[in-house]
Coordinates of C-alpha atoms and ligand atoms in Angstrom, one line a residue:
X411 CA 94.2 68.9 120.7
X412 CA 97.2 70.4 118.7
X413 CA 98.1 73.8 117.5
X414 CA 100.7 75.1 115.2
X415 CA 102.4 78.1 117.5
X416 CA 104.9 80.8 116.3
X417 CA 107.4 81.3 119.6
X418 CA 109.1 84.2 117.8
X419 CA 109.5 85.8 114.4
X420 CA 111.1 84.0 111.7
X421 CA 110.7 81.4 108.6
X422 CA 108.7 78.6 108.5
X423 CA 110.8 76.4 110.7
X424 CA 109.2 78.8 113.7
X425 CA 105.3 76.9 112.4
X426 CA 105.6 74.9 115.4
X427 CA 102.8 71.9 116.1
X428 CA 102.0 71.4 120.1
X429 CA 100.1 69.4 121.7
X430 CA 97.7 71.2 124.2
X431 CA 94.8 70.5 126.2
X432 CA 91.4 70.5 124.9
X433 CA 89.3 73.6 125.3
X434 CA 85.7 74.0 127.4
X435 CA 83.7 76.6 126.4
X436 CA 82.9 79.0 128.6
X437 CA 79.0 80.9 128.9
X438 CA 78.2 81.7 125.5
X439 CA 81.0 80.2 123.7
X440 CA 81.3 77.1 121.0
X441 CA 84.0 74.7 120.7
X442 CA 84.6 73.2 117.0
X443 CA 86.7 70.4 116.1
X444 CA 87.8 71.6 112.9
X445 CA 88.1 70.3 109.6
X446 CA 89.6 73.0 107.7
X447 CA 91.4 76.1 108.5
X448 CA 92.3 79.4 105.6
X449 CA 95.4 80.5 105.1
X450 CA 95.7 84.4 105.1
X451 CA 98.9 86.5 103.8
X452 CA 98.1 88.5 107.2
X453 CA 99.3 85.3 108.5
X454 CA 103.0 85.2 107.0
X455 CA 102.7 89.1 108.2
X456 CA 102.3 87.5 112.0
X457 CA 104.9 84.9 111.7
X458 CA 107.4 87.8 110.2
X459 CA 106.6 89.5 113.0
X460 CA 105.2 92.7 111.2
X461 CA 101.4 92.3 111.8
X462 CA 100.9 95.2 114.1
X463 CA 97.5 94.0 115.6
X464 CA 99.4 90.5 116.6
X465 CA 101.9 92.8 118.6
X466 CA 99.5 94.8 120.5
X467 CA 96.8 91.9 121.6
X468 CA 99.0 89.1 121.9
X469 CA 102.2 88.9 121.5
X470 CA 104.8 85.9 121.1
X471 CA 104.2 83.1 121.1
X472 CA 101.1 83.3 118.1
X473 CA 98.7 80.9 117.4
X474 CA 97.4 82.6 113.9
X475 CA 94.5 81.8 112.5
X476 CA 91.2 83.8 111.3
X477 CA 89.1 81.2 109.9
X478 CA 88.1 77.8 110.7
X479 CA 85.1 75.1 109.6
X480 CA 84.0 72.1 111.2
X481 CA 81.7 70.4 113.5
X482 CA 80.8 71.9 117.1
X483 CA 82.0 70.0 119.7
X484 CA 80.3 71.4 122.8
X485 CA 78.2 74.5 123.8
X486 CA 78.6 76.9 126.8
X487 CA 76.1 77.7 128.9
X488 CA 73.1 79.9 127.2
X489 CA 73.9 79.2 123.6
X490 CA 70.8 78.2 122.0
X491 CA 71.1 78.8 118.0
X492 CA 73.8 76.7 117.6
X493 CA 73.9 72.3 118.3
X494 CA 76.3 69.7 119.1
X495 CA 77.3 67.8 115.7
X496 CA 76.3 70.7 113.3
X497 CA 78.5 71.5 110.3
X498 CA 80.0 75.4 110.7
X499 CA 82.2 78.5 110.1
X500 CA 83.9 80.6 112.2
X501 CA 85.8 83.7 112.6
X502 CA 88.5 84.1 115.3
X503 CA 91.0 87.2 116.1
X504 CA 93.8 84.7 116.2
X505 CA 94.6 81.2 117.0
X506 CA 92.7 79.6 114.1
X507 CA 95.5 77.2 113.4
X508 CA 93.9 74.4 115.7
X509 CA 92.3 71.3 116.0
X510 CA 89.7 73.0 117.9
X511 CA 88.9 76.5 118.5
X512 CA 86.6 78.3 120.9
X513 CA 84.8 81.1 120.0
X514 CA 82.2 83.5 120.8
X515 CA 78.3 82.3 119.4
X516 CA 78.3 85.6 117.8
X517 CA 81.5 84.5 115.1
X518 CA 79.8 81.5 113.8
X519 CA 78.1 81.2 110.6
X520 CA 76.4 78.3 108.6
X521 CA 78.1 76.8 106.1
X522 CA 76.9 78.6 102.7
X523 CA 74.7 76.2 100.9
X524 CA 76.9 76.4 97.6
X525 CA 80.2 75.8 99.7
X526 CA 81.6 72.4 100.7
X527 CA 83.5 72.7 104.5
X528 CA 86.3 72.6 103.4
X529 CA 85.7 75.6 100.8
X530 CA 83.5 77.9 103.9
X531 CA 86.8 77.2 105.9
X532 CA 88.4 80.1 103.3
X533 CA 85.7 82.3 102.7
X534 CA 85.0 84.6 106.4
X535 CA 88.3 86.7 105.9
X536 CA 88.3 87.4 102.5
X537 CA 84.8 88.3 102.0
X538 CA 84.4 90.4 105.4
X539 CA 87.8 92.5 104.1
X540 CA 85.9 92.7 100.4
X541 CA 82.7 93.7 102.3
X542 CA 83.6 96.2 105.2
X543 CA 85.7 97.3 101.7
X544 CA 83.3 98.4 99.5
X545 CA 80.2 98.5 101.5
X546 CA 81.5 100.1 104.7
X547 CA 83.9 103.3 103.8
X548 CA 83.1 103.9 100.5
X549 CA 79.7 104.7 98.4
X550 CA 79.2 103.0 95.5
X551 CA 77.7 105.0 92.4
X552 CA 75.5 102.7 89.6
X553 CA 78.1 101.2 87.0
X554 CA 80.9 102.4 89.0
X555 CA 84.7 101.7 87.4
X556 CA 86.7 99.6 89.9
X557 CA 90.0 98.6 89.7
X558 CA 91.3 95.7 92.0
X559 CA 94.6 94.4 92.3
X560 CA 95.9 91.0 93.0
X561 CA 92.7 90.2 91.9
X562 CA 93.4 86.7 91.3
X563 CA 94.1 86.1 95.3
X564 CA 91.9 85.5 97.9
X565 CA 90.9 89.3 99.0
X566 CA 90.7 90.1 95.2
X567 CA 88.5 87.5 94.2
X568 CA 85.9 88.6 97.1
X569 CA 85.8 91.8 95.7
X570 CA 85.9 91.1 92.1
X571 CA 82.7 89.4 92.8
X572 CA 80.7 91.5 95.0
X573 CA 81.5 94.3 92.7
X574 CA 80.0 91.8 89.7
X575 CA 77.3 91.2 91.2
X576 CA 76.2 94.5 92.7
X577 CA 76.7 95.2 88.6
X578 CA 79.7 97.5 88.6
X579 CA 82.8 97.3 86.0
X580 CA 85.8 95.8 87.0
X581 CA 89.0 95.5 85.8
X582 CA 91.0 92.8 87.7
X583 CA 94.7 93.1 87.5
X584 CA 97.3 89.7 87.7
X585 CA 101.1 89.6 88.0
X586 CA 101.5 86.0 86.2
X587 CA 99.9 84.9 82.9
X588 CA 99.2 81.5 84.9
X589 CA 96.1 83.7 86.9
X590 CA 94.5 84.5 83.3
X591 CA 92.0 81.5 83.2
X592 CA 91.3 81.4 86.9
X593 CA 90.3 84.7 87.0
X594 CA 88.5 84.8 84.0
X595 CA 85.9 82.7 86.0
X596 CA 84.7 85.4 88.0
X597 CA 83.7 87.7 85.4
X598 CA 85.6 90.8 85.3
X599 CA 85.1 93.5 82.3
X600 CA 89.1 93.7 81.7
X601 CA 91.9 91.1 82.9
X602 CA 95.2 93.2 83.2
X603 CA 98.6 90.7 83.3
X604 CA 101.4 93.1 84.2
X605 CA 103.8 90.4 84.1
X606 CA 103.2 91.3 80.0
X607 CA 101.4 94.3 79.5
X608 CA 101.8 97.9 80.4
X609 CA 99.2 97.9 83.5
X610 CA 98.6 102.1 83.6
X611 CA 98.5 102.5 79.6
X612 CA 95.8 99.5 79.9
X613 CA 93.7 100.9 82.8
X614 CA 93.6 104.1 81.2
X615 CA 92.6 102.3 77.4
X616 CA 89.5 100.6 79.4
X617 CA 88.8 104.2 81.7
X618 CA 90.4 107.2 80.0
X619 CA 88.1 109.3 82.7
X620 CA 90.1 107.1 85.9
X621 CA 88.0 104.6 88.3
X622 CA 85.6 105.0 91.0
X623 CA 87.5 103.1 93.3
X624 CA 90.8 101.0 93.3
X625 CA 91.5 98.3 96.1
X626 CA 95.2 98.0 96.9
X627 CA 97.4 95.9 98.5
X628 CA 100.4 95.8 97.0
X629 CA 101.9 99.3 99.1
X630 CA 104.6 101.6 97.7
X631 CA 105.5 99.7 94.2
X632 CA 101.4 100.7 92.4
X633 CA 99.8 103.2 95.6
X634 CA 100.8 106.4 93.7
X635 CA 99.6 105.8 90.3
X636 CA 96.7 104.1 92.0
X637 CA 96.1 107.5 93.1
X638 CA 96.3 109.2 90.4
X639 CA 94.2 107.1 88.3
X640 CA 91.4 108.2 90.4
X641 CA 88.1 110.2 88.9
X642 CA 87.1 113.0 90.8
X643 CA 85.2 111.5 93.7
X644 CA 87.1 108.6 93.6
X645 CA 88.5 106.7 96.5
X646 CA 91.9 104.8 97.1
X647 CA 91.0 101.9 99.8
X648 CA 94.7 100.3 100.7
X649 CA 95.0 97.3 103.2
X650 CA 98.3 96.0 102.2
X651 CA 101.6 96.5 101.4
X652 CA 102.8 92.8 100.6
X653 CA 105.3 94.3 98.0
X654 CA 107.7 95.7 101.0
X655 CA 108.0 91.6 101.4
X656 CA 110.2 89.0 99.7
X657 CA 108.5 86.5 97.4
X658 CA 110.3 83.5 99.0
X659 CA 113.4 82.6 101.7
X660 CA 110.3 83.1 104.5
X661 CA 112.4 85.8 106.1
X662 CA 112.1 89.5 106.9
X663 CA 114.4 91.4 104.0
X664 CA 115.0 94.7 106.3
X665 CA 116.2 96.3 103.3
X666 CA 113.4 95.5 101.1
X667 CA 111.1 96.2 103.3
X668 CA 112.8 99.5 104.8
X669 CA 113.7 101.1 100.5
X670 CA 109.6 99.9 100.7
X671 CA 108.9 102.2 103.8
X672 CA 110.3 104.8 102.5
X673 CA 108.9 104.9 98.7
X674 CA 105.7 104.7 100.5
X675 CA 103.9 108.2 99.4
X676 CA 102.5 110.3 102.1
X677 CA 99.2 111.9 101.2
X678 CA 98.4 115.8 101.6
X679 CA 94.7 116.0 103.4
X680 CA 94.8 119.8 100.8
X681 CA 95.7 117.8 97.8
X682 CA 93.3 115.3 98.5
X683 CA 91.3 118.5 99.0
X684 CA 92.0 119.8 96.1
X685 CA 92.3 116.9 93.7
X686 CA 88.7 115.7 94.9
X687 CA 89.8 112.4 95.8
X688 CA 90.2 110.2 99.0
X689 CA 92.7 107.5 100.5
X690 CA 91.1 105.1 102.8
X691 CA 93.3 102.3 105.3
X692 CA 91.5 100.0 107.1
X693 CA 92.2 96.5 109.0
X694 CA 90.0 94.3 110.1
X695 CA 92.1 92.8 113.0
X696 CA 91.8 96.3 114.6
X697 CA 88.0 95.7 114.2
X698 CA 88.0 93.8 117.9
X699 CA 85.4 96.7 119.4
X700 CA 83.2 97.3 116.7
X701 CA 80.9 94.4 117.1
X702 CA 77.9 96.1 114.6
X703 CA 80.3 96.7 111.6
X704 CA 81.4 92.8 112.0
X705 CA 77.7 91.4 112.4
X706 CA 76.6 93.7 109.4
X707 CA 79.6 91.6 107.4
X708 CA 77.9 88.5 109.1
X709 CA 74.5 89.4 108.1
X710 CA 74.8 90.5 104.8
X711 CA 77.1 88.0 103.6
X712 CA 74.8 85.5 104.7
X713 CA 71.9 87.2 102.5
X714 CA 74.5 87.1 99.6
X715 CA 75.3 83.9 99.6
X716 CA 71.6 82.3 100.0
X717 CA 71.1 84.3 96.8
X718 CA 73.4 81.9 95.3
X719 CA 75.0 84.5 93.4
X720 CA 78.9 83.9 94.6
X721 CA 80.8 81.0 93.6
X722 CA 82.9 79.2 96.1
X723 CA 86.7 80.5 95.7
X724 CA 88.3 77.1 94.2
X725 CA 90.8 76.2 97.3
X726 CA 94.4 74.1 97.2
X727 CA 94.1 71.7 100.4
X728 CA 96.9 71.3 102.0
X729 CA 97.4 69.1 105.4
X730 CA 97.9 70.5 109.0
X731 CA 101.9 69.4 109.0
X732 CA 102.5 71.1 106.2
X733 CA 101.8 73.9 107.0
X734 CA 105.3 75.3 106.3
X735 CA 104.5 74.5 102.7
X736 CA 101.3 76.3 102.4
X737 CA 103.0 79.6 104.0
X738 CA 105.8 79.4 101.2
X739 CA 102.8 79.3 98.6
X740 CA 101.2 82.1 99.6
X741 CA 104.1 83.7 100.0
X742 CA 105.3 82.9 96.5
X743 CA 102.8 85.2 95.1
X744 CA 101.8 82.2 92.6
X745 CA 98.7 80.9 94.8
X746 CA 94.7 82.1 93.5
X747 CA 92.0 81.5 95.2
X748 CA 92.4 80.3 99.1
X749 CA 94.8 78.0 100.5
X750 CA 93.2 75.6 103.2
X751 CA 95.1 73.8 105.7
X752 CA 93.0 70.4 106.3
X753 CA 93.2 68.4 109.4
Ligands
NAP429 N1 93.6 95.2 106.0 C1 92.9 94.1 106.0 O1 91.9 94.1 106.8 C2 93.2 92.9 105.2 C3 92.4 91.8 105.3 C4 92.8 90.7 104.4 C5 93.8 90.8 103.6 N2 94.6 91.9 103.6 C6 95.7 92.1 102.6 O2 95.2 91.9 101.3 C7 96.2 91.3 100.5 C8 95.7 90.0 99.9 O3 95.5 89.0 101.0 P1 95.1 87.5 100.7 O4 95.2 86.8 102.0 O5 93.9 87.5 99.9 O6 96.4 87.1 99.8 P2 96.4 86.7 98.2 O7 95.8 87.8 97.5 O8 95.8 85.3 98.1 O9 97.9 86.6 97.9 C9 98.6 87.8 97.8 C10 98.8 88.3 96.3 O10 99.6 89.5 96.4 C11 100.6 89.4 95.3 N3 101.9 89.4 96.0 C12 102.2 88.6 97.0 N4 103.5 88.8 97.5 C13 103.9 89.8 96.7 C14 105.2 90.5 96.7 N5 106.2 90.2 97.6 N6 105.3 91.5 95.8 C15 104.3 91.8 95.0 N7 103.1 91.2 95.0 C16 102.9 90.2 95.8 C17 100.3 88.2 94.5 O11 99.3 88.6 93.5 P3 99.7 89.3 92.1 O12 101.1 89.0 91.8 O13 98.8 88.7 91.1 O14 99.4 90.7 92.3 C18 99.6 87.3 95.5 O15 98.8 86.3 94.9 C19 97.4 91.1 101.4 O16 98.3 92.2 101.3 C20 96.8 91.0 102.8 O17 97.8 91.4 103.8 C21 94.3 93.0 104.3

């Protein structure tokens, strides 16, 4: 088998491919040969060496990877739902980027019937962040006003569509013009391009009273305002800070990201006493131990998607050797949708 391995932090010419043994499954454990593996911005965090769960459980060198698809290989003792020659997903704490991968029985999925493999290869992350988002720290009200950002990206289309379809209003907000009619796709109430319009006097033209809930990512450049466009009630979910990055060169600016660091507010638990409001961090890498909140993502998601009502996110293929090239896309800033590595 080969796997692209990251010896130590760097640019792209650290996306190293290695040839390796094949894997055995162990008691309870699958082996896929995949077909198709997503591409995360978590993962350009882990070859930048700034992903903080990647420190503490493994270390250098990386294999990243959180989503696979393909075809299982072989089954460890015990397994019984799952067969030799049968089409799936899986999710993996790491070392994704693989021709095969061996997981636990519990992170596989069936392929959604809507999806095509290559397509179910991109959805696990995205939609257990948008999931474990909005349905795990945070209640949502009928016809609640949500505001998401980046919403043209992977994590943003998730939630722009589980927050359609549970029937809130959502305004999705793009940094290029070019994200306009892809987005558009999904539904959302109100597109916001800040690349051309004035995102707060916008928000606050669709929501004079503020929003139930905005999903951020972007870290010190929108987190204040994000913050203080919230209703009373109203909760700040953050799980990013991709603006502390640079948009291309695939290396660490330490000045960006350290004039980032410290632009970064700091919240006061009495003003967010006082102001009624909530900020809420969460990542799901740190989400090792707690099995029941990942199967309730597996579950559910499952429900939602025999319901037929999400679309695939539309995917840019890319093969396994380049993998370089999809990390600079993602990086870019100008990818929507999910990026898939295919073997
Ligand atoms: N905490 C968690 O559990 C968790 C899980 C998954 C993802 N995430 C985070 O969620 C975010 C989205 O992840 P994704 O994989 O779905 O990526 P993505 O949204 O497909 O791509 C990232 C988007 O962020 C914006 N962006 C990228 N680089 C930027 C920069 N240097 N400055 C400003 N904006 C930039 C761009 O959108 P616009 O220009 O349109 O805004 C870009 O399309 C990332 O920050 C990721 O780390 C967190």
């Amino acid at each position: 088998m080969k796997k692209i391995e990251i010896p130590s932090a760097g640019s792209y010419d650290k996306l190293k491919i290695v040839e390796c043994e094949d894997l055995t499954p162990k008691a309870g454990e699958v082996v896929i040969d995949v077909k198709g593996i997503g591409i995360n911005y978590a993962d350009v965090c882990i070859r930048l060496g700034v992903y903080e769960s990647a420190k503490k459980y493994v270390g250098w060198p990386i294999t990243p990877g959180f989503e696979t698809a393909g075809v299982i290989k072989e089954v460890g003792e015990g397994v019984t739902k799952w067969q030799v020659g049968q089409e799936v997903v899986a999710f993996s704490f790491f070392n994704g980027y693989a021709s095969q991968v061996c997981v636990p029985e519990t992170q596989i999925l069936n392929v959604p019937p809507q999806f095509s493999l290559m397509q179910a290869a991109g959805f696990p992350a995205v939609f257990f962040t948008a999931f474990h988002a909005l349905y795990h720290h945070v209640v949502l009200r009928p016809n609640s006003k949500i505001l998401v950002h980046s919403a043209a990206g992977g994590v943003g289309t998730a939630l722009t569509q589980l927050a359609k379809m549970a029937g809130h209003k959502v305004v999705g907000v793009i940094g290029s013009s070019h994200k306009r009619e892809y987005l558009e796709q999904f539904g959302p109430d109100k597109i916001i391009d800040k690349s051309k319009e004035d995102l707060w006097k916008e928000a606050e033209a669709f929501s004079p009273e503020g929003y139930d809930i905005i999903c951020d990512a972007n870290g010190y450049t929108t987190m204040l305002d994000s913050y203080k466009h919230l209703k009373p009630a109203g909760k700040l979910l953050v799980y990013g800070a991709h603006s502390m990055l640079s948009k291309k060169g695939g290396r660490l600016n330490y000045l960006k990201a350290g004039i980032g660091l410290l632009k970064t507010p700091k919240f006061n638990p009495f003003d967010l006493i006082s102001n009624n409001k909530g900020v809420i961090g969460f990542n799901l890498s740190f989400l090792f131990g707690e099995q029941d909140l990942i199967l309730d993502c597996v579950s559910k998601l499952e429900e939602i998607f025999k319901s037929g009502k999400i679309k695939p996110i539309p995917i840019t293929e890319i093969p396994f050797e380049e993998v370089a090239k999809a990390h600079q896309f993602i990086e870019s800033g100008n990818s929507v949708g999910k990026i898939v590595l295919k073997i």
